[in-house]
Amino acid sequence: VTLALYDLPTRLPDIRFRRREEFAGRHPGFHPENLAAGLMALPGSTEEVSRLLALCNDNRIPVVTQGGRTGLSGATATGPEELILDTSGLNRVVSIDPTGATAIVESGVRLATLESTANDHGLSSGIDLAARDSATIGGMTATNAGGISAFRHGVMANRVLGIEAVLADGGIIDGLKRVTKANEGLDITRLLAGSEGILGVITKVSLALVPVDPPAATALCLFPDTARAVEGVAALRNSREVELLAAEAMWPDYFHSVSEALAIPRPVPVEPDATTLPVLIEAAAESAERRERFEQAMMTLLEQDLLTDVVIARNERERAGFWRIREDSFTVDDQFPHGLWYDVSVPLDTLPGYIEGLHQAIDEISADLRVFLIAHLGDGNIHATITTGEPLTQWKNRIDQAVYQGLTAAGGSFSAEHGIGIDKRAILADELSAAHRDLMQRVKTAFDPNGILNPGKVL
Ligand SMILES: Cc1cc2nc3c(=O)[nH]c(=O)nc-3n(C[C@H](O)[C@H](O)[C@H](O)COP(=O)(O)OP(=O)(O)OC[C@H]3O[C@@H](n4cnc5c(N)ncnc54)[C@H](O)[C@@H]3O)c2cc1C
């Protein structure tokens, strides 16, 4: 007899389940269909995940794994016949090893929780993003998240030493290495990082940690244009005198609108149509000498005409204000709904040309379109919101073309850090060769022959 979704709680009485009416009131996260599933399971151990998946696999019940539901590409969207596997019950920090600077955590542990536990040992995950209070280590691994510090410590796949995961049939992959070097055949860890829940359910992650960041000086720098911002930030990043911790660019339209909406006084003068580029720059300043060296580096950039203006935050309140303008990016969507979101990356030497070309191409489509841009300037990752405040269906294809044109050829990426989910399946199909897509499909089938894991996502 084939089981239906709603038979699962009876067959697995020791596993926690919630019916739709019990979880419908929760915050759905960043896709309206995230909580459209009929049932939610909240397993508390790897063994429970294994039994749950084996039963779902035998009965072809689709399973969508969800962590913090902060993903931005629709990868956790569900339908009424699907089961949500919520990882909030897998919430233990298993161990921190200060000697080897490693941590093992269950996949539902939130980034902020890992961070504060590691900080107690003078260590940090080396990865940071604005969704830190909700995003889970499992979700961040499954999306191969990047964020603010990626230019220093790499993306999630670079932080992960090993993974424990459950396959669709309930089989357990025990790959929890705590060493950097482990060449033991095909690298399943690296394959699971970024797999968006379509290959297996990550239950534990082993991570390499880094020393916690020193106290920082935070500056809002106004560069004359994008090219000089790229050059100035590169000079700071490549300097032995300065330890650059963050370089977050906010193009004038974004900077003006968000600071206005949040009623945060603009530390540097910027009009929406200016050609200047405000960049939030943070550098190590744990001693008076270090701070002086940072200030000296800023002076040098000013003397070289690479920099127009700079304001260094005088206290925590000012620092928090600078960061809010950068991190409350959803303020743009509140002001201008129905926008199209893009997350691309371009090699730094091509970034100024890319931005100029994008503005031109969008202007040609319609003068009514607004382009709100921010970027992790250390690694060339650009987030764009293109909007008129009204639904954009008639222009979507042309806007897609304007954003994606030439990216792959230049060595960039049409999907930098948010993954494919459902939103970018079409562009993935366009950009990858048939052989490449076919290989991905065969890998998916090898891991999940019945296609029960996050069906319809990525491929
Ligand atoms: C304000 C904000 C800022 C952000 N900033 C950044 C940023 O700077 N850099 C960046 O890279 N991203 C950023 N993101 C998006 C980012 O993808 C997510 O924050 C994070 O990586 C997802 O974690 P999550 O726990 O919320 O995963 P979810 O959204 O719950 O899931 C995301 C994907 O991972 C899968 N998944 C989740 N848990 C598991 C698991 N245990 N095993 C297998 N698959 C799993 C899901 O099925 C889905 O495919 C931001 C999001 C927000 C809302």
XYZ file of C-alpha atoms and ligand atoms in Angstrom:
512
model
C 0.000 0.000 0.000
C 1.417 3.379 -0.950
C 1.499 5.920 1.863
C 0.178 9.427 1.390
C 1.801 12.535 2.830
C -0.570 12.639 5.793
C 0.202 9.013 6.786
C 3.784 9.919 7.696
C 3.083 11.065 11.296
C 1.324 7.763 12.049
C 4.148 5.684 10.572
C 6.870 7.703 12.306
C 5.301 8.598 15.666
C 8.625 9.524 17.320
C 9.360 12.261 14.757
C 7.789 15.703 15.234
C 5.349 16.793 12.507
C 3.225 19.891 12.035
C 0.156 20.108 9.825
C -0.296 23.031 7.491
C -2.666 24.906 9.776
C -0.055 24.692 12.566
C 2.768 26.323 10.558
C 0.811 28.543 8.168
C 1.160 31.544 10.490
C 4.969 31.480 10.448
C 6.964 34.015 8.434
C 7.253 32.371 4.994
C 10.658 33.867 4.254
C 11.488 35.174 0.796
C 9.174 33.154 -1.443
C 5.373 33.264 -1.006
C 5.092 29.482 -1.611
C 7.663 28.466 1.036
C 4.927 27.344 3.434
C 2.433 26.027 0.837
C 3.325 22.386 1.689
C 0.786 20.087 3.309
C 3.015 18.867 6.127
C 6.224 19.782 7.929
C 8.611 17.332 9.610
C 11.035 18.546 12.262
C 13.502 15.697 12.774
C 15.862 15.954 15.729
C 18.699 13.674 14.612
C 20.460 12.255 11.562
C 18.884 8.900 12.273
C 15.401 10.460 12.170
C 16.217 12.192 8.870
C 17.365 8.849 7.498
C 14.184 6.968 8.429
C 12.023 9.843 7.190
C 13.723 10.017 3.781
C 13.704 6.230 3.322
C 9.938 6.169 3.863
C 9.359 9.191 1.586
C 11.539 7.611 -1.088
C 9.648 4.309 -0.970
C 6.378 6.217 -1.346
C 7.558 8.900 -3.781
C 6.714 11.724 -1.390
C 8.559 14.917 -2.424
C 10.716 16.545 0.271
C 11.815 20.185 0.395
C 14.508 20.869 2.983
C 14.281 24.273 4.638
C 16.689 26.025 6.992
C 16.136 29.708 7.719
C 14.051 30.287 4.518
C 16.234 33.321 3.747
C 17.239 32.035 0.303
C 16.514 34.492 -2.505
C 16.014 32.290 -5.564
C 12.850 30.362 -4.726
C 14.748 27.178 -3.828
C 12.475 26.433 -0.858
C 9.125 26.954 -2.618
C 6.676 24.106 -1.970
C 3.368 22.674 -3.191
C 0.463 21.161 -1.213
C 1.547 17.544 -1.888
C 5.076 18.133 -0.603
C 6.741 17.646 2.764
C 8.867 20.381 4.305
C 11.873 18.970 6.161
C 12.581 21.818 8.582
C 16.049 21.607 10.136
C 15.333 23.731 13.214
C 15.467 20.574 15.375
C 19.071 19.978 14.247
C 20.354 22.901 16.248
C 23.377 21.786 18.273
C 26.888 23.130 18.048
C 28.528 19.707 18.386
C 32.107 20.804 19.051
C 34.612 23.616 18.660
C 38.292 22.687 18.483
C 40.365 25.802 19.283
C 43.645 23.972 18.526
C 42.764 23.083 14.967
C 40.353 26.059 14.605
C 37.457 23.869 13.465
C 33.799 23.474 14.394
C 31.223 20.756 13.876
C 27.607 21.910 13.898
C 24.246 20.430 13.068
C 22.800 21.892 9.907
C 19.988 23.896 11.562
C 22.421 25.988 13.628
C 22.065 29.648 12.671
C 25.080 31.612 11.554
C 24.773 34.065 14.474
C 24.744 31.147 16.950
C 27.885 29.581 15.469
C 29.503 32.997 15.394
C 28.882 33.799 19.064
C 29.996 30.296 20.152
C 33.182 30.509 18.069
C 33.816 34.085 19.298
C 34.070 32.710 22.856
C 37.247 30.955 21.621
C 38.569 33.997 19.735
C 37.431 32.381 16.470
C 34.930 33.134 13.700
C 33.287 31.280 10.818
C 34.962 33.717 8.407
C 31.672 34.223 6.600
C 29.095 36.929 7.148
C 25.847 38.077 5.554
C 22.942 40.313 6.482
C 20.646 37.294 7.075
C 23.017 36.095 9.854
C 20.271 35.835 12.524
C 18.101 33.443 10.475
C 20.293 31.716 7.861
C 21.426 28.233 8.913
C 24.786 26.600 8.313
C 23.033 23.812 6.355
C 21.216 26.332 4.144
C 24.358 28.380 3.655
C 26.266 25.239 2.692
C 23.480 24.119 0.359
C 23.498 27.534 -1.384
C 27.296 27.926 -1.151
C 26.718 31.367 0.335
C 29.265 34.131 -0.175
C 28.685 37.455 1.553
C 30.767 40.288 2.900
C 33.992 38.428 3.750
C 34.223 36.135 0.712
C 37.096 38.135 -0.818
C 39.132 37.297 2.294
C 38.091 33.791 3.325
C 36.297 32.406 0.274
C 32.697 31.244 -0.059
C 31.003 28.580 2.032
C 32.509 25.707 0.011
C 35.949 27.016 1.006
C 35.008 27.080 4.710
C 33.501 23.567 4.757
C 35.877 20.716 5.655
C 33.303 17.965 5.607
C 29.625 17.136 5.503
C 27.352 14.485 6.952
C 24.335 14.077 4.687
C 21.414 11.749 4.164
C 20.655 10.568 0.640
C 17.156 10.164 -0.763
C 17.063 6.426 0.138
C 18.101 7.107 3.735
C 21.767 6.195 3.223
C 24.148 8.294 5.321
C 27.302 9.885 3.907
C 29.643 10.376 6.856
C 32.167 12.895 5.571
C 32.786 14.955 8.699
C 36.521 15.587 8.193
C 38.290 18.056 10.468
C 41.350 18.351 8.239
C 42.125 20.514 5.221
C 43.719 17.674 3.296
C 41.608 14.623 2.524
C 41.812 13.325 -1.034
C 39.669 10.237 -0.789
C 38.213 9.787 -4.248
C 35.470 11.957 -5.730
C 34.811 15.059 -3.628
C 31.213 14.560 -2.474
C 31.547 17.402 0.059
C 32.211 19.928 -2.693
C 29.342 18.479 -4.742
C 26.874 18.880 -1.878
C 28.001 22.468 -1.246
C 25.742 24.519 -3.501
C 23.428 21.588 -4.305
C 20.299 23.461 -3.078
C 18.662 20.463 -1.472
C 18.414 18.411 -4.686
C 21.090 15.780 -3.856
C 20.698 15.098 -0.149
C 19.846 16.537 3.243
C 22.880 17.952 5.025
C 22.678 17.037 8.702
C 26.085 18.158 10.020
C 28.847 20.385 8.727
C 32.471 20.603 9.772
C 33.992 24.041 9.212
C 37.389 25.680 9.235
C 37.414 28.745 11.491
C 39.538 31.902 11.329
C 40.702 34.316 14.047
C 37.949 36.715 15.064
C 38.223 40.108 13.302
C 40.044 42.871 15.173
C 38.182 46.085 16.115
C 37.639 48.024 12.924
C 37.548 51.545 11.566
C 34.497 52.061 9.365
C 34.565 54.691 6.649
C 32.119 55.910 4.054
C 34.260 56.732 1.067
C 33.112 58.688 -1.943
C 34.995 57.687 -5.081
C 34.858 59.892 -8.211
C 33.576 56.992 -10.335
C 33.303 53.207 -10.481
C 36.697 52.690 -12.138
C 38.510 54.616 -9.437
C 36.538 52.839 -6.705
C 37.698 49.479 -8.088
C 41.276 50.753 -8.276
C 41.191 52.300 -4.787
C 39.690 49.211 -3.142
C 42.202 46.974 -4.939
C 45.037 49.160 -3.596
C 43.727 48.714 -0.052
C 43.150 44.992 -0.483
C 46.630 44.400 -1.861
C 48.366 46.542 0.766
C 50.408 44.983 3.575
C 49.874 48.137 5.651
C 46.093 47.863 5.765
C 43.936 44.843 6.568
C 40.777 45.415 4.532
C 37.743 43.756 6.156
C 34.851 44.946 3.975
C 34.247 46.952 0.794
C 30.560 47.360 0.021
C 29.646 49.644 -2.881
C 26.257 51.398 -3.137
C 25.518 53.221 -6.386
C 23.977 56.716 -5.967
C 20.337 55.860 -6.729
C 20.419 53.076 -4.123
C 22.386 55.074 -1.565
C 20.147 58.116 -1.863
C 16.833 56.223 -1.768
C 17.722 53.920 1.130
C 19.309 56.592 3.346
C 16.284 58.812 2.665
C 13.763 56.048 3.456
C 15.590 55.072 6.658
C 16.035 58.742 7.627
C 19.770 58.232 8.113
C 21.672 61.444 7.384
C 23.939 60.910 4.364
C 27.512 61.037 5.650
C 28.783 62.016 2.194
C 26.825 64.149 -0.292
C 25.262 62.028 -3.055
C 22.452 62.881 -5.450
C 20.576 60.005 -7.131
C 21.977 60.812 -10.581
C 25.574 61.418 -9.467
C 28.439 59.551 -11.160
C 30.316 59.214 -7.868
C 30.324 55.930 -5.970
C 29.901 55.633 -2.185
C 31.690 52.600 -0.715
C 31.523 51.395 2.876
C 35.061 50.418 3.785
C 36.096 48.674 6.947
C 39.678 47.989 7.975
C 41.440 46.601 11.046
C 42.119 49.309 13.640
C 42.917 47.397 16.812
C 45.669 49.848 17.810
C 46.314 53.561 17.351
C 49.115 52.659 14.953
C 46.873 50.462 12.805
C 44.196 53.149 12.696
C 46.793 55.729 11.650
C 47.991 53.458 8.852
C 44.406 53.124 7.579
C 43.908 56.891 7.734
C 47.228 57.366 5.941
C 46.105 54.983 3.202
C 42.944 57.071 2.808
C 45.057 60.256 2.556
C 47.161 58.645 -0.160
C 44.015 57.778 -2.153
C 42.802 61.384 -1.760
C 46.170 62.745 -2.957
C 46.076 60.399 -5.959
C 42.563 61.666 -6.847
C 41.279 58.142 -6.443
C 39.054 59.329 -3.610
C 36.854 62.450 -3.352
C 35.672 62.386 0.230
C 35.838 60.153 3.286
C 33.991 60.112 6.605
C 35.180 57.759 9.334
C 32.495 56.716 11.829
C 33.194 58.345 15.213
C 31.155 55.916 17.277
C 29.129 52.719 17.139
C 25.917 54.604 16.329
C 27.445 56.135 13.206
C 29.002 52.822 12.213
C 25.627 51.053 12.585
C 24.006 53.800 10.444
C 26.519 53.229 7.605
C 25.879 49.485 7.718
C 22.084 49.890 7.833
C 22.135 51.779 4.552
C 23.982 48.826 3.024
C 22.154 45.954 4.705
C 18.529 47.182 4.675
C 18.493 46.686 0.936
C 14.885 45.454 0.987
C 13.922 49.081 1.617
C 14.200 49.463 -2.162
C 11.547 46.775 -2.666
C 9.237 48.480 -0.178
C 9.519 51.715 -2.162
C 9.536 50.113 -5.626
C 7.781 46.719 -5.556
C 7.730 44.170 -8.422
C 11.432 44.697 -9.161
C 13.552 42.071 -10.906
C 16.486 40.878 -8.755
C 19.835 39.879 -10.186
C 22.948 38.480 -8.511
C 25.901 38.355 -10.896
C 29.658 38.480 -10.560
C 32.206 39.958 -12.922
C 36.007 39.987 -12.919
C 37.059 43.236 -11.240
C 38.927 44.590 -14.257
C 35.700 44.425 -16.291
C 33.370 45.760 -13.577
C 33.353 49.489 -14.521
C 32.643 48.662 -18.183
C 29.934 46.197 -17.176
C 28.129 48.785 -15.007
C 28.300 51.440 -17.729
C 27.037 48.992 -20.359
C 24.205 47.876 -18.076
C 22.994 51.426 -17.466
C 23.078 52.149 -21.214
C 21.231 48.957 -22.112
C 18.526 49.565 -19.496
C 18.102 53.201 -20.600
C 17.533 51.953 -24.130
C 14.699 49.705 -22.932
C 12.887 52.487 -21.069
C 13.746 55.738 -19.328
C 11.215 54.747 -16.625
C 13.366 51.855 -15.390
C 15.368 52.471 -12.216
C 18.538 50.473 -11.578
C 19.450 50.005 -7.906
C 22.923 48.547 -7.514
C 25.068 47.347 -4.640
C 28.196 45.206 -4.798
C 30.639 43.256 -2.688
C 33.475 45.200 -4.285
C 36.240 42.920 -3.029
C 35.085 40.107 -5.312
C 32.998 41.736 -8.076
C 29.613 40.400 -6.905
C 26.859 42.801 -8.011
C 23.244 42.781 -6.808
C 20.854 44.659 -9.077
C 17.195 45.493 -8.597
C 15.598 46.801 -11.781
C 12.186 48.298 -11.325
C 9.539 50.862 -12.149
C 7.450 49.960 -9.102
C 4.974 48.178 -11.438
C 4.999 44.575 -12.774
C 7.614 44.313 -15.548
C 6.505 41.281 -17.537
C 6.630 43.077 -20.912
C 10.311 43.980 -20.497
C 11.616 41.000 -18.556
C 13.338 39.251 -21.465
C 15.086 42.416 -22.611
C 16.167 43.274 -19.059
C 17.497 39.711 -18.580
C 19.497 40.123 -21.781
C 20.894 43.483 -20.657
C 22.050 42.000 -17.341
C 23.440 38.704 -18.616
C 24.994 39.841 -21.870
C 28.703 39.074 -22.104
C 29.006 37.873 -18.506
C 30.034 34.293 -19.180
C 32.383 35.303 -21.989
C 34.115 37.792 -19.659
C 34.703 35.020 -17.091
C 31.918 36.187 -14.779
C 28.821 34.387 -13.535
C 25.087 34.820 -14.080
C 24.474 33.445 -10.582
C 26.995 34.614 -8.016
C 25.847 33.637 -4.530
C 22.087 33.083 -4.294
C 21.916 29.900 -6.356
C 19.501 28.815 -9.078
C 16.344 27.715 -7.223
C 13.424 28.195 -9.573
C 14.149 31.798 -10.512
C 17.284 31.123 -12.563
C 16.502 27.764 -14.166
C 15.889 29.381 -17.551
C 19.160 31.286 -17.603
C 21.033 28.155 -16.450
C 19.510 26.265 -19.354
C 20.558 29.067 -21.734
C 24.091 29.565 -20.494
C 25.352 26.008 -19.891
C 26.238 23.689 -22.744
C 24.021 20.676 -23.391
C 26.819 18.374 -22.169
C 27.145 20.345 -18.947
C 23.401 20.265 -18.225
C 23.177 16.592 -19.083
C 25.973 15.781 -16.631
C 24.195 17.728 -13.876
C 20.985 15.812 -14.602
C 22.821 12.459 -14.444
C 24.428 13.407 -11.108
C 20.979 14.321 -9.772
C 19.575 10.962 -10.909
C 22.474 9.057 -9.348
C 21.841 10.693 -5.957
C 18.051 10.728 -6.115
C 16.701 8.238 -8.694
C 13.047 8.824 -7.749
C 13.419 12.606 -7.870
C 11.927 13.187 -4.412
C 14.457 15.817 -3.237
C 13.410 19.415 -3.909
C 11.772 18.533 -7.237
C 11.732 21.187 -9.951
C 14.590 23.193 -8.471
C 17.865 24.015 -10.255
C 17.398 21.664 -13.233
C 18.852 40.075 4.062
C 19.527 38.962 3.304
C 20.858 39.081 2.974
C 21.512 38.056 2.285
N 22.815 38.228 2.001
C 23.481 37.246 1.374
C 24.858 37.381 1.095
O 25.479 38.413 1.366
N 25.472 36.339 0.510
C 24.811 35.189 0.179
O 25.428 34.271 -0.343
N 23.500 35.061 0.407
C 22.821 36.037 1.002
N 21.479 35.882 1.252
C 20.779 34.678 0.754
C 21.355 33.369 1.239
O 21.222 32.363 0.284
C 20.777 32.827 2.495
O 20.820 33.795 3.467
C 21.414 31.533 3.070
O 22.524 31.037 2.377
C 20.385 30.450 3.066
O 20.317 29.885 4.320
P 18.920 29.375 4.885
O 19.198 28.583 6.100
O 17.965 30.484 5.040
O 18.460 28.401 3.713
P 17.011 28.235 3.062
O 16.592 29.507 2.432
O 16.096 27.625 4.028
O 17.358 27.181 1.912
C 18.131 27.551 0.821
C 18.440 26.313 -0.019
O 19.216 25.398 0.739
C 18.525 24.155 0.861
N 18.792 23.662 2.214
C 18.581 24.309 3.381
N 19.026 23.579 4.389
C 19.509 22.432 3.845
C 20.088 21.250 4.392
N 20.274 21.086 5.695
N 20.455 20.263 3.535
C 20.276 20.388 2.207
N 19.726 21.477 1.647
C 19.354 22.478 2.460
C 17.079 24.450 0.574
O 16.401 23.311 0.080
C 17.228 25.534 -0.474
O 17.534 24.938 -1.702
C 20.797 36.900 1.925
C 19.459 36.785 2.263
C 18.820 37.811 2.938
C 17.383 37.636 3.292
